[in-house]
Tab-separated table of C-alpha atoms and ligand atoms in Angstrom:
chain	number	residue	atom	x	y	z
I	1	MET	CA	5.670	-5.951	-4.879
I	2	HIS	CA	3.164	-6.248	-2.738
I	3	ASN	CA	-0.533	-7.640	-4.005
I	4	ILE	CA	-3.284	-5.425	-1.882
I	5	LEU	CA	-5.525	-8.064	-2.836
I	6	GLU	CA	-5.621	-11.589	-4.670
I	7	VAL	CA	-7.692	-13.210	-6.500
I	8	ARG	CA	-7.613	-16.937	-7.281
I	9	HIS	CA	-9.908	-18.734	-8.924
I	10	LEU	CA	-13.087	-17.089	-8.232
I	11	SER	CA	-16.319	-18.275	-9.242
I	12	ALA	CA	-19.281	-16.718	-8.552
I	13	GLY	CA	-23.477	-17.035	-9.981
I	14	PHE	CA	-27.263	-17.957	-9.778
I	15	SER	CA	-29.152	-20.446	-8.348
I	16	ALA	CA	-31.649	-21.157	-11.798
I	17	ARG	CA	-34.161	-24.317	-11.373
I	18	LYS	CA	-32.459	-27.125	-11.817
I	19	SER	CA	-28.369	-26.177	-12.429
I	20	GLU	CA	-26.851	-23.073	-10.942
I	21	VAL	CA	-25.535	-20.679	-13.414
I	22	LYS	CA	-21.789	-18.574	-13.443
I	23	ALA	CA	-21.669	-14.772	-13.959
I	24	VAL	CA	-17.473	-14.819	-12.684
I	25	ASP	CA	-15.177	-17.993	-13.594
I	26	ASP	CA	-13.010	-18.746	-12.602
I	27	VAL	CA	-11.805	-15.701	-12.525
I	28	SER	CA	-8.182	-14.777	-10.470
I	29	LEU	CA	-6.746	-11.377	-10.606
I	30	LEU	CA	-3.388	-9.305	-8.593
I	31	VAL	CA	-3.739	-5.432	-7.563
I	32	PRO	CA	-0.712	-5.304	-6.582
I	33	GLU	CA	0.032	-1.445	-4.133
I	34	GLY	CA	0.191	2.166	-5.588
I	35	LYS	CA	-1.268	0.248	-9.061
I	36	ILE	CA	-4.191	1.453	-11.217
I	37	VAL	CA	-5.725	-2.040	-12.734
I	38	GLY	CA	-8.443	-2.536	-15.125
I	39	ILE	CA	-11.256	-4.824	-15.860
I	40	VAL	CA	-12.333	-4.332	-19.700
I	41	GLY	CA	-15.230	-5.722	-21.272
I	42	GLU	CA	-19.262	-5.790	-22.910
I	43	SER	CA	-22.243	-5.052	-20.535
I	44	GLY	CA	-23.028	-8.759	-19.214
I	45	CYS	CA	-19.605	-10.064	-18.975
I	46	GLY	CA	-19.472	-10.228	-15.427
I	47	LYS	CA	-17.327	-6.757	-14.423
I	48	SER	CA	-19.954	-5.721	-11.692
I	49	MET	CA	-20.666	-9.190	-10.058
I	50	THR	CA	-16.933	-9.830	-9.899
I	51	ALA	CA	-16.467	-6.724	-7.505
I	52	ARG	CA	-19.743	-7.661	-5.557
I	53	ALA	CA	-17.786	-10.741	-4.895
I	54	VAL	CA	-14.641	-9.187	-3.854
I	55	MET	CA	-16.350	-7.007	-1.177
I	56	GLY	CA	-19.078	-9.551	-0.502
I	57	LEU	CA	-21.918	-7.817	-1.605
I	58	ILE	CA	-23.635	-9.544	-3.676
I	59	ARG	CA	-26.856	-9.563	-3.908
I	60	TYR	CA	-29.626	-12.021	-3.288
I	61	PRO	CA	-29.910	-14.619	-5.399
I	62	GLY	CA	-26.748	-14.565	-5.700
I	63	ARG	CA	-22.912	-16.089	-4.462
I	64	VAL	CA	-19.584	-16.547	-4.368
I	65	ILE	CA	-19.669	-20.640	-5.298
I	66	SER	CA	-15.880	-20.909	-4.841
I	67	GLY	CA	-12.250	-19.270	-4.644
I	68	SER	CA	-10.384	-17.177	-2.848
I	69	VAL	CA	-10.023	-12.700	-2.026
I	70	LEU	CA	-7.249	-11.907	-0.071
I	71	LEU	CA	-7.316	-8.330	0.694
I	72	ASP	CA	-4.162	-7.859	2.102
I	73	GLY	CA	-3.186	-11.320	3.375
I	74	ARG	CA	-6.906	-11.571	5.257
I	75	GLU	CA	-9.683	-14.276	3.756
I	76	LEU	CA	-12.570	-12.421	2.977
I	77	VAL	CA	-14.460	-15.207	1.690
I	78	GLY	CA	-15.992	-16.737	4.597
I	79	MET	CA	-15.444	-13.906	6.647
I	80	PRO	CA	-18.168	-12.800	9.642
I	81	GLU	CA	-20.380	-9.876	7.527
I	82	LYS	CA	-19.335	-8.031	11.209
I	83	GLU	CA	-15.534	-8.208	10.394
I	84	LYS	CA	-15.744	-8.101	6.830
I	85	ARG	CA	-18.131	-4.937	7.055
I	86	ALA	CA	-15.433	-2.791	9.706
I	87	LEU	CA	-13.659	-3.436	6.451
I	88	ARG	CA	-15.411	-1.868	4.120
I	89	GLY	CA	-14.481	1.889	3.735
I	90	SER	CA	-12.046	1.535	5.671
I	91	LYS	CA	-9.699	-0.459	3.888
I	92	MET	CA	-12.021	-1.273	1.048
I	93	SER	CA	-13.697	0.474	-0.693
I	94	MET	CA	-16.574	0.547	-3.644
I	95	ILE	CA	-17.667	3.506	-5.960
I	96	PHE	CA	-20.586	2.108	-7.388
I	97	GLN	CA	-22.173	1.762	-11.398
I	98	GLU	CA	-25.376	3.095	-9.526
I	99	PRO	CA	-24.760	6.081	-7.404
I	100	MET	CA	-28.625	6.399	-6.551
I	101	THR	CA	-28.659	3.322	-5.070
I	102	SER	CA	-26.011	3.824	-2.822
I	103	LEU	CA	-27.546	6.790	-1.601
I	104	ASN	CA	-29.741	7.641	1.248
I	105	PRO	CA	-32.288	9.584	-0.715
I	106	VAL	CA	-33.817	11.472	2.331
I	107	MET	CA	-30.223	11.607	3.507
I	108	LYS	CA	-28.592	15.660	2.841
I	109	VAL	CA	-25.262	14.861	0.668
I	110	GLY	CA	-23.790	16.342	3.248
I	111	ARG	CA	-24.699	14.623	6.655
I	112	GLN	CA	-23.901	11.356	4.279
I	113	VAL	CA	-20.478	12.589	3.423
I	114	GLU	CA	-19.845	13.330	7.193
I	115	GLU	CA	-20.797	9.852	8.346
I	116	ALA	CA	-18.916	8.191	6.007
I	117	ILE	CA	-16.264	9.789	8.079
I	118	ARG	CA	-17.406	9.580	11.169
I	119	ILE	CA	-17.730	6.132	11.428
I	120	HIS	CA	-14.324	4.822	11.366
I	121	GLU	CA	-12.827	8.075	12.789
I	122	LYS	CA	-13.346	9.980	15.649
I	123	VAL	CA	-13.483	13.478	14.460
I	124	SER	CA	-15.849	15.942	15.646
I	125	ARG	CA	-19.530	16.988	13.850
I	126	GLU	CA	-17.540	20.452	12.400
I	127	GLU	CA	-14.381	18.506	11.800
I	128	ALA	CA	-15.927	16.266	9.605
I	129	ALA	CA	-18.101	18.856	7.993
I	130	HIS	CA	-15.216	21.177	6.954
I	131	ARG	CA	-13.706	17.006	5.860
I	132	SER	CA	-16.296	17.352	3.543
I	133	VAL	CA	-16.488	20.084	1.597
I	134	GLU	CA	-12.893	19.708	1.294
I	135	ILE	CA	-13.621	16.714	-0.409
I	136	LEU	CA	-16.300	17.563	-2.724
I	137	THR	CA	-14.534	20.070	-3.850
I	138	SER	CA	-11.879	17.874	-5.007
I	139	VAL	CA	-13.875	15.829	-7.230
I	140	GLY	CA	-15.580	18.708	-8.632
I	141	VAL	CA	-17.913	19.354	-7.302
I	142	PRO	CA	-18.550	23.381	-7.863
I	143	GLU	CA	-20.010	24.837	-4.507
I	144	ALA	CA	-20.197	22.461	-1.985
I	145	GLU	CA	-20.565	24.048	0.577
I	146	LYS	CA	-24.127	24.418	-0.771
I	147	ARG	CA	-24.594	21.222	-2.344
I	148	CYS	CA	-24.226	19.590	0.414
I	149	LEU	CA	-27.503	20.623	2.129
I	150	CYS	CA	-28.867	18.899	-1.030
I	151	TYR	CA	-30.251	15.463	-1.030
I	152	PRO	CA	-29.104	13.146	-3.007
I	153	HIS	CA	-32.332	13.871	-6.066
I	154	GLN	CA	-31.549	17.223	-5.943
I	155	LEU	CA	-28.270	17.049	-7.531
I	156	SER	CA	-27.329	16.193	-11.035
I	157	GLY	CA	-26.529	12.437	-12.313
I	158	GLY	CA	-23.247	13.899	-12.928
I	159	LEU	CA	-22.928	15.146	-9.211
I	160	ARG	CA	-24.141	12.745	-7.798
I	161	GLN	CA	-21.366	10.213	-9.279
I	162	ARG	CA	-19.318	12.761	-8.075
I	163	VAL	CA	-20.471	11.903	-4.054
I	164	MET	CA	-19.502	8.437	-4.479
I	165	ILE	CA	-16.914	8.748	-5.964
I	166	ALA	CA	-15.596	11.756	-2.435
I	167	MET	CA	-17.383	9.109	-0.183
I	168	ALA	CA	-14.909	5.929	-1.273
I	169	MET	CA	-12.010	8.205	-1.551
I	170	ILE	CA	-11.801	9.751	1.566
I	171	LEU	CA	-11.042	7.411	4.018
I	172	ASP	CA	-8.000	6.687	1.912
I	173	PRO	CA	-8.361	3.300	1.688
I	174	ARG	CA	-6.072	0.371	0.335
I	175	LEU	CA	-8.432	-1.380	-2.367
I	176	LEU	CA	-10.823	1.127	-4.616
I	177	ILE	CA	-12.532	-0.491	-6.852
I	178	ALA	CA	-14.387	1.567	-9.196
I	179	ASP	CA	-16.991	0.583	-11.145
I	180	GLU	CA	-17.528	2.501	-14.761
I	181	PRO	CA	-16.744	5.495	-12.450
I	182	THR	CA	-17.288	8.535	-15.245
I	183	THR	CA	-19.255	6.776	-17.600
I	184	ALA	CA	-22.378	8.965	-16.266
I	185	LEU	CA	-19.471	12.583	-16.803
I	186	ASP	CA	-18.579	14.489	-18.858
I	187	VAL	CA	-14.942	14.447	-19.789
I	188	THR	CA	-13.808	17.331	-18.633
I	189	VAL	CA	-14.790	15.616	-15.038
I	190	GLU	CA	-13.684	12.290	-16.453
I	191	ALA	CA	-10.400	13.799	-16.782
I	192	GLN	CA	-10.483	15.362	-13.611
I	193	ILE	CA	-11.966	11.990	-11.754
I	194	LEU	CA	-9.500	9.890	-13.328
I	195	GLN	CA	-6.848	12.305	-12.097
I	196	LEU	CA	-8.052	11.556	-8.829
I	197	MET	CA	-7.758	7.964	-8.717
I	198	ARG	CA	-3.425	8.446	-10.236
I	199	THR	CA	-3.364	10.827	-7.508
I	200	LEU	CA	-4.891	7.947	-4.740
I	201	SER	CA	-2.750	5.352	-6.283
I	202	SER	CA	0.670	6.961	-5.819
I	203	GLY	CA	-0.755	7.387	-2.338
I	204	GLY	CA	-0.472	3.104	-1.861
I	205	THR	CA	-3.090	2.676	-3.095
I	206	GLY	CA	-4.627	-0.102	-5.011
I	207	ILE	CA	-7.065	0.696	-7.333
I	208	LEU	CA	-9.330	-1.653	-9.401
I	209	LEU	CA	-11.247	-0.064	-12.551
I	210	ILE	CA	-13.643	-1.129	-14.614
I	211	SER	CA	-14.832	-0.112	-17.792
I	212	HIS	CA	-16.554	-0.740	-21.045
I	213	ASP	CA	-14.121	1.756	-22.326
I	214	LEU	CA	-10.866	1.266	-23.715
I	215	GLY	CA	-9.602	4.853	-23.884
I	216	VAL	CA	-10.810	5.014	-19.065
I	217	ILE	CA	-8.537	1.934	-19.233
I	218	ALA	CA	-5.471	3.446	-21.955
I	219	GLN	CA	-5.660	6.798	-19.163
I	220	VAL	CA	-4.948	4.833	-16.257
I	221	CYS	CA	-4.278	1.523	-15.640
I	222	ASP	CA	-1.068	-0.194	-16.007
I	223	HIS	CA	-2.361	-3.439	-16.376
I	224	VAL	CA	-5.759	-4.625	-17.783
I	225	TYR	CA	-7.865	-7.974	-17.717
I	226	VAL	CA	-10.011	-8.359	-20.810
I	227	MET	CA	-13.237	-9.817	-19.711
I	228	TYR	CA	-15.742	-12.230	-21.434
I	229	ALA	CA	-18.623	-14.403	-20.443
I	230	GLY	CA	-17.218	-14.384	-16.519
I	231	ARG	CA	-14.013	-15.392	-17.655
I	232	ILE	CA	-10.315	-13.733	-17.834
I	233	VAL	CA	-9.558	-14.297	-21.457
I	234	GLU	CA	-6.198	-11.977	-21.650
I	235	SER	CA	-4.472	-9.759	-19.408
I	236	ALA	CA	-1.296	-8.099	-20.006
I	237	GLU	CA	0.261	-4.679	-18.848
I	238	THR	CA	-1.716	-2.379	-20.038
I	239	ALA	CA	1.039	-0.960	-23.130
I	240	GLU	CA	1.346	-4.781	-24.509
I	241	LEU	CA	-1.877	-5.040	-24.711
I	242	PHE	CA	-2.549	-2.256	-26.778
I	243	ASP	CA	0.998	-3.531	-28.510
I	244	ARG	CA	-0.110	-6.877	-29.524
I	245	PRO	CA	-3.475	-7.891	-28.637
I	246	LEU	CA	-3.921	-11.922	-28.936
I	247	HIS	CA	-7.021	-12.961	-28.624
I	248	PRO	CA	-9.700	-12.322	-31.723
I	249	TYR	CA	-12.018	-10.296	-28.708
I	250	THR	CA	-9.756	-7.608	-27.626
I	251	ARG	CA	-8.608	-6.875	-31.491
I	252	GLY	CA	-11.817	-7.127	-31.956
I	253	LEU	CA	-12.896	-4.269	-28.776
I	254	LEU	CA	-9.621	-2.765	-30.297
I	255	ASN	CA	-10.579	-2.420	-33.759
I	256	SER	CA	-13.813	-0.507	-32.753
I	257	VAL	CA	-12.184	1.469	-30.545
I	258	ARG	CA	-10.025	2.788	-33.710
I	259	SER	CA	-12.389	2.743	-36.133
I	260	LEU	CA	-14.210	4.988	-34.289
I	261	ARG	CA	-11.314	7.600	-34.050
I	262	GLY	CA	-10.267	6.482	-37.277
I	263	GLY	CA	-13.343	8.437	-38.485
I	264	GLY	CA	-14.065	5.911	-40.288
I	265	ASP	CA	-17.634	5.367	-42.067
I	266	VAL	CA	-16.803	1.358	-41.401
I	267	LEU	CA	-17.792	0.077	-38.006
I	268	ASP	CA	-15.209	-2.340	-37.145
I	269	THR	CA	-17.102	-3.463	-35.015
I	270	ILE	CA	-17.403	-7.483	-33.527
I	271	PRO	CA	-21.316	-8.645	-34.693
I	272	GLY	CA	-23.266	-10.494	-32.729
I	273	VAL	CA	-23.461	-10.110	-28.056
I	274	VAL	CA	-22.783	-11.432	-25.141
I	275	PRO	CA	-24.341	-14.908	-24.657
I	276	ASN	CA	-27.466	-15.312	-22.153
I	277	LEU	CA	-25.884	-17.179	-19.308
I	278	MET	CA	-28.713	-20.077	-19.151
I	279	ARG	CA	-26.934	-20.290	-23.059
I	280	MET	CA	-23.372	-20.514	-22.225
I	281	PRO	CA	-21.087	-22.008	-25.508
I	282	ALA	CA	-19.520	-25.360	-24.089
I	283	GLY	CA	-16.168	-24.243	-25.029
I	284	CYS	CA	-15.365	-20.503	-25.599
I	285	GLY	CA	-17.409	-18.044	-24.424
I	286	PHE	CA	-16.785	-16.025	-27.588
I	287	SER	CA	-16.847	-18.857	-30.232
I	288	PRO	CA	-19.791	-17.616	-31.175
I	289	ARG	CA	-19.157	-14.417	-32.572
I	290	CYS	CA	-14.887	-15.101	-33.356
I	291	LEU	CA	-13.973	-15.332	-36.945
I	292	GLU	CA	-10.850	-17.953	-36.301
I	293	CYS	CA	-13.642	-20.263	-34.514
I	294	ARG	CA	-12.641	-23.736	-35.213
I	295	GLU	CA	-13.899	-27.369	-33.985
I	296	GLU	CA	-12.118	-27.358	-30.439
I	297	CYS	CA	-13.336	-23.659	-29.544
I	298	VAL	CA	-17.328	-24.559	-29.402
I	299	ARG	CA	-16.010	-27.996	-27.301
I	300	ASP	CA	-13.517	-27.125	-24.820
I	301	VAL	CA	-12.592	-24.162	-23.340
I	302	PRO	CA	-8.932	-23.371	-23.348
I	303	ARG	CA	-7.546	-22.475	-20.510
I	304	LEU	CA	-5.306	-19.052	-19.621
I	305	VAL	CA	-1.586	-19.575	-20.630
I	306	ASP	CA	1.175	-17.581	-20.669
I	307	GLU	CA	2.532	-16.204	-24.094
I	308	GLY	CA	5.400	-14.755	-22.051
I	309	ASP	CA	6.228	-11.959	-19.777
I	310	GLY	CA	2.978	-12.238	-17.749
I	311	HIS	CA	1.232	-11.570	-20.947
I	312	LEU	CA	-2.072	-14.425	-20.329
I	313	ILE	CA	-4.452	-15.658	-22.961
I	314	ARG	CA	-7.284	-17.820	-23.117
I	315	CYS	CA	-7.467	-18.977	-26.758
I	316	PHE	CA	-6.778	-22.726	-29.062
I	317	LEU	CA	-4.867	-20.579	-31.041
I	318	TYR	CA	-1.990	-19.510	-28.866
I	319	GLU	CA	-2.505	-23.086	-27.385
I	320	GLY	CA	0.736	-25.330	-28.062
I	321	GLU	CA	-1.124	-28.434	-29.931
I	322	ALA	CA	-4.101	-27.064	-31.429
I	323	ALA	CA	-1.965	-24.390	-33.472
I	324	GLU	CA	-0.069	-26.976	-35.143
M	401	ATP	N1	-29.949	-11.402	-9.714
M	401	ATP	C1	-29.838	-11.941	-11.620
M	401	ATP	N2	-29.738	-13.448	-11.389
M	401	ATP	C2	-29.566	-14.153	-12.700
M	401	ATP	N3	-28.321	-13.218	-13.458
M	401	ATP	C3	-27.726	-12.450	-13.784
M	401	ATP	C4	-28.817	-11.254	-12.312
M	401	ATP	N4	-28.208	-10.235	-12.182
M	401	ATP	C5	-27.221	-10.285	-13.262
M	401	ATP	N5	-27.367	-11.407	-13.684
M	401	ATP	C6	-26.283	-11.718	-14.838
M	401	ATP	O1	-24.948	-11.607	-14.520
M	401	ATP	C7	-23.273	-11.668	-15.366
M	401	ATP	C8	-23.063	-9.901	-14.755
M	401	ATP	O2	-23.903	-9.641	-15.038
M	401	ATP	P1	-22.680	-8.301	-14.513
M	401	ATP	O3	-23.909	-7.233	-13.794
M	401	ATP	O4	-21.356	-8.387	-13.681
M	401	ATP	O5	-22.723	-7.460	-15.790
M	401	ATP	P2	-20.905	-6.310	-15.926
M	401	ATP	O6	-20.327	-6.854	-16.562
M	401	ATP	O7	-20.756	-5.456	-15.013
M	401	ATP	O8	-22.323	-5.438	-17.228
M	401	ATP	P3	-22.471	-3.721	-17.261
M	401	ATP	O9	-20.867	-3.298	-18.345
M	401	ATP	O10	-23.799	-3.871	-17.853
M	401	ATP	O11	-22.368	-3.581	-15.794
M	401	ATP	C9	-25.411	-10.907	-16.963
M	401	ATP	O12	-24.851	-11.534	-17.718
M	401	ATP	C10	-26.505	-10.290	-15.893
M	401	ATP	O13	-27.213	-10.243	-16.815
M	402	MG	MG1	-22.091	-3.562	-14.710
């Protein structure tokens, strides 16, 4: 199958006083045509940074350190900004985690959606206005015509997020990156947005859906990458991952969701927090929290190995020698 997005050995981070800290460390991932691919992981594990690195939108002082990002076979790393700008919006677009920072506060939302259309397509004002109302309605904005006349601050957080989603989807991009697109929304709106993503992907768009919510991932993703402390620690088809989670971190994530849903009184959560970038463990990033941690886990970083049928896992429990 054709891969719309191919990320190879991507590292990105920040320059610190003495050294460089990596927020994204050797990440490789694929988004095939017409598929929804998920990245899941706790806060601070590098999901947004990965998304911004793909879009070429990392904010200073961050930067892409190494690796390759291919969009429909074209290399984006090192591409002149002008060319990348032409691709953003038309070929690839992103729904940002913080909608307020990506909307213009002094322009009515209708105008902003219209402009998003008119930057890339030659259509009249009337046509653009008509399409804006149409797409805003389709993402669940009630009385869209009226809302078009509002400024962003006059809308609720949920509505602003829907405006962002409309703007990202309006041009039917090849690649859509959605960074926590439904986190601020209630469940009925969330269901609508996820349905829109399915529709978009069935038309061929490749979607990279970022979420800390395994429930959202399970509902729509074909394939999942689990990220921890900047690295991919596990990757598999969605059904396979949920049936046979291998990494202690993935198992912990699933357990915490399952015990929440099951209504049990003891929450089986993972103790500890994601490590600070400045104090990353030398070995596996998860080792300080891992109940199955061994000597080598603290010392070395495990490789990402294929456990069969493309189920990838980065853990010494599954590396041949260590398992002996
Ligand atoms: N300007 C900065 N300087 C140094 N470190 C930064 C900077 N911005 C972000 N980071 C760090 O980069 C890491 C990755 O952040 P990122 O925003 O990608 O996480 P995330 O997985 O999207 O988390 P969340 O679920 O909270 O959105 C974090 O450890 C964060 O503290
Ligand atoms: Mg984020």
